PDB file of N, CA, C and O in Angstrom:
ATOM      1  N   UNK A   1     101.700 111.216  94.146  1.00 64.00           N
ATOM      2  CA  UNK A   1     101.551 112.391  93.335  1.00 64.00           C
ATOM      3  C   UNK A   1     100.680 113.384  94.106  1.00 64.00           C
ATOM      4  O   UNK A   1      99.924 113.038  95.014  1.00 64.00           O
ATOM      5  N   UNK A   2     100.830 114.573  93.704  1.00 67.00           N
ATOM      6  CA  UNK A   2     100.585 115.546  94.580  1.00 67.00           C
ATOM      7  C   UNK A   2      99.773 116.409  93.683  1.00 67.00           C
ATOM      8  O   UNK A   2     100.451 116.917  92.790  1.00 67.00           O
ATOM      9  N   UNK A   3      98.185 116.797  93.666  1.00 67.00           N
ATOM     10  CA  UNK A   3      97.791 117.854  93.088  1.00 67.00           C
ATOM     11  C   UNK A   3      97.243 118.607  93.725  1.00 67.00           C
ATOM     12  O   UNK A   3      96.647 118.347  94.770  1.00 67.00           O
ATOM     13  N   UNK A   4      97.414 120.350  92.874  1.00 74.00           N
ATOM     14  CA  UNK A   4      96.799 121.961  93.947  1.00 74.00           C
ATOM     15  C   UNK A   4      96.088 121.909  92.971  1.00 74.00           C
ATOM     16  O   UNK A   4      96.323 121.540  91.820  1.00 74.00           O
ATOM     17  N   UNK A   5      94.684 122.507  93.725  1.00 74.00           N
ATOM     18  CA  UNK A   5      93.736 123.035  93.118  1.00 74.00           C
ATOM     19  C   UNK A   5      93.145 124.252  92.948  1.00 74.00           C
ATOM     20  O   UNK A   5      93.284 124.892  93.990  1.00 74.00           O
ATOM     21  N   UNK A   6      92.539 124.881  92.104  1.00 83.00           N
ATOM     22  CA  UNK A   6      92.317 126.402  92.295  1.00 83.00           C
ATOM     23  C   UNK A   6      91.039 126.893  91.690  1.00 83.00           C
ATOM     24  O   UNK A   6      90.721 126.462  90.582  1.00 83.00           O
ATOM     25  N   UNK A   7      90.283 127.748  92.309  1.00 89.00           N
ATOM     26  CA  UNK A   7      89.030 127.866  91.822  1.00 89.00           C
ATOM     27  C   UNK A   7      88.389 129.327  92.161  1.00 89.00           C
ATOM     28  O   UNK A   7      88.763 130.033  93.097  1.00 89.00           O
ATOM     29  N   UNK A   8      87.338 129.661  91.219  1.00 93.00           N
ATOM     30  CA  UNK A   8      87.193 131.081  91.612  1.00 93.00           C
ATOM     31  C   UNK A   8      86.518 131.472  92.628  1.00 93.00           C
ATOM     32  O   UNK A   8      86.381 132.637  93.004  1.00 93.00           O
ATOM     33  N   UNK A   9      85.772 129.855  93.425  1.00 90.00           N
ATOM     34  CA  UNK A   9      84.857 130.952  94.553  1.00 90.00           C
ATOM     35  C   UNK A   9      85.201 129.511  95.537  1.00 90.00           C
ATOM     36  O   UNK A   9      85.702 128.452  95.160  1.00 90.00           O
ATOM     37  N   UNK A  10      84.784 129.864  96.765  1.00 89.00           N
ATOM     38  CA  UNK A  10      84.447 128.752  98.029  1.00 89.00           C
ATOM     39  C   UNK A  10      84.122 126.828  97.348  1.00 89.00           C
ATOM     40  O   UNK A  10      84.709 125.761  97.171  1.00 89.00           O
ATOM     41  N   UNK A  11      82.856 127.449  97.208  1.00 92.00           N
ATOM     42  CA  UNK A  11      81.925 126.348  96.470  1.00 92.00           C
ATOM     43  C   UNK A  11      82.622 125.960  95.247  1.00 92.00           C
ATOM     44  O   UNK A  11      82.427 124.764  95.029  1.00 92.00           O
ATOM     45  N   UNK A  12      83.357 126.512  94.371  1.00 94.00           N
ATOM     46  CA  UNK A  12      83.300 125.752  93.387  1.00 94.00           C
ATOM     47  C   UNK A  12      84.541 125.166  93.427  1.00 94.00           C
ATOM     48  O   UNK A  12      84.740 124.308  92.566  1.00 94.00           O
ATOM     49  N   UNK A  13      85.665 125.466  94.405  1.00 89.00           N
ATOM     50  CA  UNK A  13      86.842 124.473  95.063  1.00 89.00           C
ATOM     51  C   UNK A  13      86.319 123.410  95.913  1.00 89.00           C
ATOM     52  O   UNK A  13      86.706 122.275  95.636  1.00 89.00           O
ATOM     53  N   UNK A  14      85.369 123.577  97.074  1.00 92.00           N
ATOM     54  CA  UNK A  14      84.382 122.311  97.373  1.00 92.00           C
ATOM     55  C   UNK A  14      84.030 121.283  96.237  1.00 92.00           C
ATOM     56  O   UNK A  14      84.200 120.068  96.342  1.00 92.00           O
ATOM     57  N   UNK A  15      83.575 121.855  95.263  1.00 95.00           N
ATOM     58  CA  UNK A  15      82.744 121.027  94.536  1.00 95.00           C
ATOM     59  C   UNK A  15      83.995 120.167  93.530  1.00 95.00           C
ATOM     60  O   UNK A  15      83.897 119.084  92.954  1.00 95.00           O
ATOM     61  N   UNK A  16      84.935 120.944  93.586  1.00 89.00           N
ATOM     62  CA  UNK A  16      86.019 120.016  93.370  1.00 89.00           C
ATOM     63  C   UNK A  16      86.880 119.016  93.757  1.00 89.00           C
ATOM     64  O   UNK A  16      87.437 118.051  93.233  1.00 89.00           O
ATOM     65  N   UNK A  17      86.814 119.576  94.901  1.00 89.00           N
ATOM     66  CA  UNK A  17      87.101 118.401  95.877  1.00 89.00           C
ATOM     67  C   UNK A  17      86.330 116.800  96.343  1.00 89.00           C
ATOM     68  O   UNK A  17      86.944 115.876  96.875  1.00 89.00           O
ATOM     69  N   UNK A  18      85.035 116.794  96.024  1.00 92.00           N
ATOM     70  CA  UNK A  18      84.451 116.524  96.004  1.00 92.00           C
ATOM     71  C   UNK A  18      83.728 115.680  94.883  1.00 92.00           C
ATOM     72  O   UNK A  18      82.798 114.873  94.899  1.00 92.00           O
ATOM     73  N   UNK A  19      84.339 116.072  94.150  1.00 89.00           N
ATOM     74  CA  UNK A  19      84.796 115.571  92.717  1.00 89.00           C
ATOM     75  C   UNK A  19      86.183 114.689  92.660  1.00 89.00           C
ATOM     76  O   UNK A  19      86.678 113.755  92.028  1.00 89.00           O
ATOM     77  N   UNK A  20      86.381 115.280  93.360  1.00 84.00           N
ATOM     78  CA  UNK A  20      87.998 113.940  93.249  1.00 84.00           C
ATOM     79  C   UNK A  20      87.524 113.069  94.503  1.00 84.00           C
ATOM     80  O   UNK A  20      88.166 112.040  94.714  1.00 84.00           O
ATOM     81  N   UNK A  21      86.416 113.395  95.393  1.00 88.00           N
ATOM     82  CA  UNK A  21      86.209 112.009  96.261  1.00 88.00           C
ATOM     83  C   UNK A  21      85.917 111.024  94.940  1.00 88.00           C
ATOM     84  O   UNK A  21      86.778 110.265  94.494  1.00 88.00           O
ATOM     85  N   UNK A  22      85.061 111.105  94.587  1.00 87.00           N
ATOM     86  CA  UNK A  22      84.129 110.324  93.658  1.00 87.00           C
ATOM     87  C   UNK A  22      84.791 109.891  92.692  1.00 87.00           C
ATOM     88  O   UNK A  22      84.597 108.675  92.665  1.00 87.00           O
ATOM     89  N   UNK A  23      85.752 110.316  91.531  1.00 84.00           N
ATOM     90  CA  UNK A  23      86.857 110.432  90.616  1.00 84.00           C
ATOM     91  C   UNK A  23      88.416 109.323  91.556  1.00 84.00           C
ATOM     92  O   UNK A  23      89.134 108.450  91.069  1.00 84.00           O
ATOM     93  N   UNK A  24      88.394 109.866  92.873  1.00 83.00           N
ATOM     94  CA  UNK A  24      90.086 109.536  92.958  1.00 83.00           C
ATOM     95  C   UNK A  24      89.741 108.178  94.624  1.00 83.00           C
ATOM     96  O   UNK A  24      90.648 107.675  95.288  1.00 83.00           O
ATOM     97  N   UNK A  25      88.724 108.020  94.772  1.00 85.00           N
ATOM     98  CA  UNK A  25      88.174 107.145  95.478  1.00 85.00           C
ATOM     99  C   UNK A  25      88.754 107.920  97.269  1.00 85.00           C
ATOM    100  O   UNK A  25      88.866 107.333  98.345  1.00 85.00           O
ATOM    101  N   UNK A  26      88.958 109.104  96.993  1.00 84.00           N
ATOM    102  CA  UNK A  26      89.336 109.715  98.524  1.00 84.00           C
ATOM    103  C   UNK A  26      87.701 109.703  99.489  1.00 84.00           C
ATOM    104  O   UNK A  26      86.501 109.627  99.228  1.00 84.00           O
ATOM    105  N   UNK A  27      88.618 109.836 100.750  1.00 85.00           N
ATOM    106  CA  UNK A  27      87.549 108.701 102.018  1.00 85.00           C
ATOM    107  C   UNK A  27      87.047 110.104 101.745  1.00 85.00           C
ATOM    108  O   UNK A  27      87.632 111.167 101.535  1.00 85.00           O
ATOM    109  N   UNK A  28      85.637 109.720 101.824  1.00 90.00           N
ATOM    110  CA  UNK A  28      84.362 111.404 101.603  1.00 90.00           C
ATOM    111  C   UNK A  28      84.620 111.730 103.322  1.00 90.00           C
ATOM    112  O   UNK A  28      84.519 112.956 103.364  1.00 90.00           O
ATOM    113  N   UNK A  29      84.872 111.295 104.601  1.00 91.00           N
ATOM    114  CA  UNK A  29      84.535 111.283 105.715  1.00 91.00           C
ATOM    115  C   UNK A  29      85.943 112.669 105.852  1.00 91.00           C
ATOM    116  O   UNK A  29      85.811 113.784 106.356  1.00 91.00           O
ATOM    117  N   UNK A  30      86.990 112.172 105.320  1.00 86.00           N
ATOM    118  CA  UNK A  30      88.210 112.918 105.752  1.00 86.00           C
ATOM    119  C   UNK A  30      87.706 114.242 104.850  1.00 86.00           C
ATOM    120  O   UNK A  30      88.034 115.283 105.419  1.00 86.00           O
ATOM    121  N   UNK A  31      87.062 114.445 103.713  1.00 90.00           N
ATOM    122  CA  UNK A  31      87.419 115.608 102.384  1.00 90.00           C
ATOM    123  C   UNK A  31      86.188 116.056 103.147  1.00 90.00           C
ATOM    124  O   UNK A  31      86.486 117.248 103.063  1.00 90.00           O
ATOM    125  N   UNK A  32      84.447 116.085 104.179  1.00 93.00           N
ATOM    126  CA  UNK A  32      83.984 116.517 104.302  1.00 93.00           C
ATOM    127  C   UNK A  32      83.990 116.597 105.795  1.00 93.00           C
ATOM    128  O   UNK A  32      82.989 116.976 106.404  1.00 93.00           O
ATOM    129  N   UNK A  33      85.441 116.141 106.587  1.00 91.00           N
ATOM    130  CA  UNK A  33      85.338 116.654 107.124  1.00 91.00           C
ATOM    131  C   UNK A  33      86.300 118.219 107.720  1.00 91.00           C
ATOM    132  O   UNK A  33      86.271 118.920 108.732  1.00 91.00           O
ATOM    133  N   UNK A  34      87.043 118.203 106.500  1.00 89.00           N
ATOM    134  CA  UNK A  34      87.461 119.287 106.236  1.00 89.00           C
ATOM    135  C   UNK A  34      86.909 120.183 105.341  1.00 89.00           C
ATOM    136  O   UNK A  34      87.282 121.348 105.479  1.00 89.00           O
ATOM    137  N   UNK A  35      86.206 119.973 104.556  1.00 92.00           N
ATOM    138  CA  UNK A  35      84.949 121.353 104.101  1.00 92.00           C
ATOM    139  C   UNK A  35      84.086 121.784 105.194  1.00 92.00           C
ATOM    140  O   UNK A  35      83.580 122.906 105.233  1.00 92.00           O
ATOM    141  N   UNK A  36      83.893 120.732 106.228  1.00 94.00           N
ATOM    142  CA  UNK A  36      82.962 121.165 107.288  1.00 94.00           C
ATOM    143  C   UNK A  36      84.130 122.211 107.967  1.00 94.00           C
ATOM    144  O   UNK A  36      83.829 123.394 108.127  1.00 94.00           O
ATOM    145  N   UNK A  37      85.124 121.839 108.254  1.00 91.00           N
ATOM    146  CA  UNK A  37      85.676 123.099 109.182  1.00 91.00           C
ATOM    147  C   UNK A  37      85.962 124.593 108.145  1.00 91.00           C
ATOM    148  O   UNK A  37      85.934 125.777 108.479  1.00 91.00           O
ATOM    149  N   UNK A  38      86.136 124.186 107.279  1.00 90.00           N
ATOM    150  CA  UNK A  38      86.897 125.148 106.429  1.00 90.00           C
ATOM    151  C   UNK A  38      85.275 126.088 106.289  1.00 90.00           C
ATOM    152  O   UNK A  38      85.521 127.294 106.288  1.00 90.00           O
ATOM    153  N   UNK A  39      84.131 125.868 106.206  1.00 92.00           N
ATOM    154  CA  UNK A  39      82.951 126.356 106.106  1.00 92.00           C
ATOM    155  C   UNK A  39      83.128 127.485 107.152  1.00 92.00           C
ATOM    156  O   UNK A  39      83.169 128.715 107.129  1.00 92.00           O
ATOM    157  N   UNK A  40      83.237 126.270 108.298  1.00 93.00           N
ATOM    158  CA  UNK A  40      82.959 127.441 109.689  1.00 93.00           C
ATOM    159  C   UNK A  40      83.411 128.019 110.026  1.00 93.00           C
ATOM    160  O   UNK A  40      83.042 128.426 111.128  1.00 93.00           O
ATOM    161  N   UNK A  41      84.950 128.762 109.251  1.00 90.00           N
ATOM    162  CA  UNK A  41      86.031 129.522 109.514  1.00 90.00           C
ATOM    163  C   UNK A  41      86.518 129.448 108.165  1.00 90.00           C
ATOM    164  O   UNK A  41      87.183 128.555 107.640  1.00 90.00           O
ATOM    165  N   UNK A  42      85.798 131.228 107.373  1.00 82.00           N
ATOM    166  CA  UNK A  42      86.301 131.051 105.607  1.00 82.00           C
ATOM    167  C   UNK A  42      87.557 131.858 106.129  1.00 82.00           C
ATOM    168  O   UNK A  42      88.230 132.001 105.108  1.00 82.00           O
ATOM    169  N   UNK A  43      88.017 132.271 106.842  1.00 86.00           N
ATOM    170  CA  UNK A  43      89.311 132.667 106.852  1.00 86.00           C
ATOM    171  C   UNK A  43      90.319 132.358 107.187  1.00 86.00           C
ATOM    172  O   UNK A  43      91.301 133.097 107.115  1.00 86.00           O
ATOM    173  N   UNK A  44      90.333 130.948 107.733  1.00 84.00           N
ATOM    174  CA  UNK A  44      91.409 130.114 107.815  1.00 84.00           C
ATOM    175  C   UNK A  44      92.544 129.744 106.689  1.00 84.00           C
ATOM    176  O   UNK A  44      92.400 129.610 105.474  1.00 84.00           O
ATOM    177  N   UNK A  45      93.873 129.608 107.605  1.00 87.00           N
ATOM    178  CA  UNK A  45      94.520 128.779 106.345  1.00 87.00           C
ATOM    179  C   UNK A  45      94.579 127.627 106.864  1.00 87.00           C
ATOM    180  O   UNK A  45      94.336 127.395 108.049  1.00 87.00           O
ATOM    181  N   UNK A  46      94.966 126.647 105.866  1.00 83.00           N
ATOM    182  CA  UNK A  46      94.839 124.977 106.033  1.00 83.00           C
ATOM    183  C   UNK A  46      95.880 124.517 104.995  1.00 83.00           C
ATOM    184  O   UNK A  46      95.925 125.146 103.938  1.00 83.00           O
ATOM    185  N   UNK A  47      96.736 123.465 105.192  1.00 81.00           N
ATOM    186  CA  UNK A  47      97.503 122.671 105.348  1.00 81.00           C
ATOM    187  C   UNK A  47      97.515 121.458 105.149  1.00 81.00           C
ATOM    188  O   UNK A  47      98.513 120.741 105.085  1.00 81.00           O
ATOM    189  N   UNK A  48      96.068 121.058 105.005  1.00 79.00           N
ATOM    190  CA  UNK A  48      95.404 119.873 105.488  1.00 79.00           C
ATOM    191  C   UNK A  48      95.907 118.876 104.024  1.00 79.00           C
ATOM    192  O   UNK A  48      96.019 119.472 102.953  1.00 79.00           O
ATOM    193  N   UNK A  49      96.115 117.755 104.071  1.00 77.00           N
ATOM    194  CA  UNK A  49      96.187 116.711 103.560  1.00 77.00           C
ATOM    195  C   UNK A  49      95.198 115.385 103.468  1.00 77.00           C
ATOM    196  O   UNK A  49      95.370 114.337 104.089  1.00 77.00           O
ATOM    197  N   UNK A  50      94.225 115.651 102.635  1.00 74.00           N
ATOM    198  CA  UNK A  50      93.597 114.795 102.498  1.00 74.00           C
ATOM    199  C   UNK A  50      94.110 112.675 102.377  1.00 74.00           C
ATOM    200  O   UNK A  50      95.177 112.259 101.926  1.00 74.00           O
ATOM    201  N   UNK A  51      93.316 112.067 102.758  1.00 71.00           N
ATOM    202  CA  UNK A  51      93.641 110.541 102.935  1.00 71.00           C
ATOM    203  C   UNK A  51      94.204 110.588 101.379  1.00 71.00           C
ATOM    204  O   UNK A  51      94.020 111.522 100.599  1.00 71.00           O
ATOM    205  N   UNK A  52      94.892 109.435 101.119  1.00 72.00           N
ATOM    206  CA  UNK A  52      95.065 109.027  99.784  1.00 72.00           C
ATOM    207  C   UNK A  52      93.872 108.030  99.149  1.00 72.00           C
ATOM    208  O   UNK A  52      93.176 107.130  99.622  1.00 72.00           O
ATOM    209  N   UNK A  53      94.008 108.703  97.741  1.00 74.00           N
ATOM    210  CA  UNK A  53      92.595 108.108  96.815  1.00 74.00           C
ATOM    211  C   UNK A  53      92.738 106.141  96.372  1.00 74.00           C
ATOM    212  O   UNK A  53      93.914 105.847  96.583  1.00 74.00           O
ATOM    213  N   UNK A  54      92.221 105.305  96.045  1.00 74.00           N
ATOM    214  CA  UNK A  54      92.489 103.848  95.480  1.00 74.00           C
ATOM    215  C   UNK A  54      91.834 104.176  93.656  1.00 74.00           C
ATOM    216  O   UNK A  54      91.402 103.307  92.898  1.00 74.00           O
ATOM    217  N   UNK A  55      91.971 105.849  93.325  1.00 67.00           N
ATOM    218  CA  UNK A  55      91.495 105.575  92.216  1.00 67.00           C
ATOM    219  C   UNK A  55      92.631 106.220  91.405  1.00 67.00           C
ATOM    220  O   UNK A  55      93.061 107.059  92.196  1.00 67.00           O
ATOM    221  N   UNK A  56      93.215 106.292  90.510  1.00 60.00           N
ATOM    222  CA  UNK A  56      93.438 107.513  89.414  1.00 60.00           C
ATOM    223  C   UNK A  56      93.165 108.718  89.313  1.00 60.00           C
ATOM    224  O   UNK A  56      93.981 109.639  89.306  1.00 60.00           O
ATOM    225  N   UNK A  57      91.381 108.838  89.181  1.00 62.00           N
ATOM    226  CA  UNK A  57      90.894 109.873  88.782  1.00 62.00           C
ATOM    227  C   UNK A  57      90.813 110.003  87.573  1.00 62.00           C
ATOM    228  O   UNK A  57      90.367 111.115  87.292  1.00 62.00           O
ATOM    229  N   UNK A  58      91.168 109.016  86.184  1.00 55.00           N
ATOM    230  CA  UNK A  58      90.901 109.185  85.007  1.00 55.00           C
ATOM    231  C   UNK A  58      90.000 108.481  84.574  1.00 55.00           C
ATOM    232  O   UNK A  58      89.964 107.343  85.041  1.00 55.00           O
ATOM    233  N   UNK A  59      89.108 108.801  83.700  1.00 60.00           N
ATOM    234  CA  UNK A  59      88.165 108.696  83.072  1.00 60.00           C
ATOM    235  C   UNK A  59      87.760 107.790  81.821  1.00 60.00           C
ATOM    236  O   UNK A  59      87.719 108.708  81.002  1.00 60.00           O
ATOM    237  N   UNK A  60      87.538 107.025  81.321  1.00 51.00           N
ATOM    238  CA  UNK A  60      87.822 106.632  79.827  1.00 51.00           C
ATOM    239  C   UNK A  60      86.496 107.404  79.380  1.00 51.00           C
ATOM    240  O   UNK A  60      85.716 107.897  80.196  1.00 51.00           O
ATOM    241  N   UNK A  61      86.342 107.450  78.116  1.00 54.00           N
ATOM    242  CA  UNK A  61      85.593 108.420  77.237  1.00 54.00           C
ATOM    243  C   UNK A  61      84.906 107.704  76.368  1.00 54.00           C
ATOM    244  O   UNK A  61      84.202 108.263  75.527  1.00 54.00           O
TER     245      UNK A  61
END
């Protein structure tokens, strides 16, 4: 399964991402090390495909 994400500023698409490390069990090494490039060049486009997660991402309540 495939999800896009969308957010109103830099940081708060980071912080989402980042959120699905933690949530979707994605390797933090691959998701920061593409916030690290994406930092050092905000005008890039990217393509990039993060590792696959061992979690869901759902929550129980």
């Amino acid at each position: 399964m495939t999800y896009f994400l969308t957010a109103s500023s830099v940081e708060e698409f980071f912080a989402l991402v980042r959120d699905g490390v933690r949530k979707c069990g994605i390797d933090s090494d691959s998701a920061e090390g593409w916030i690290s490039s994406a930092s050092a060049d905000p005008g890039m486009r990217s393509d990039f495909s993060m590792t696959r997660g061992t979690g869901t991402g759902l929550e129980q309540s």
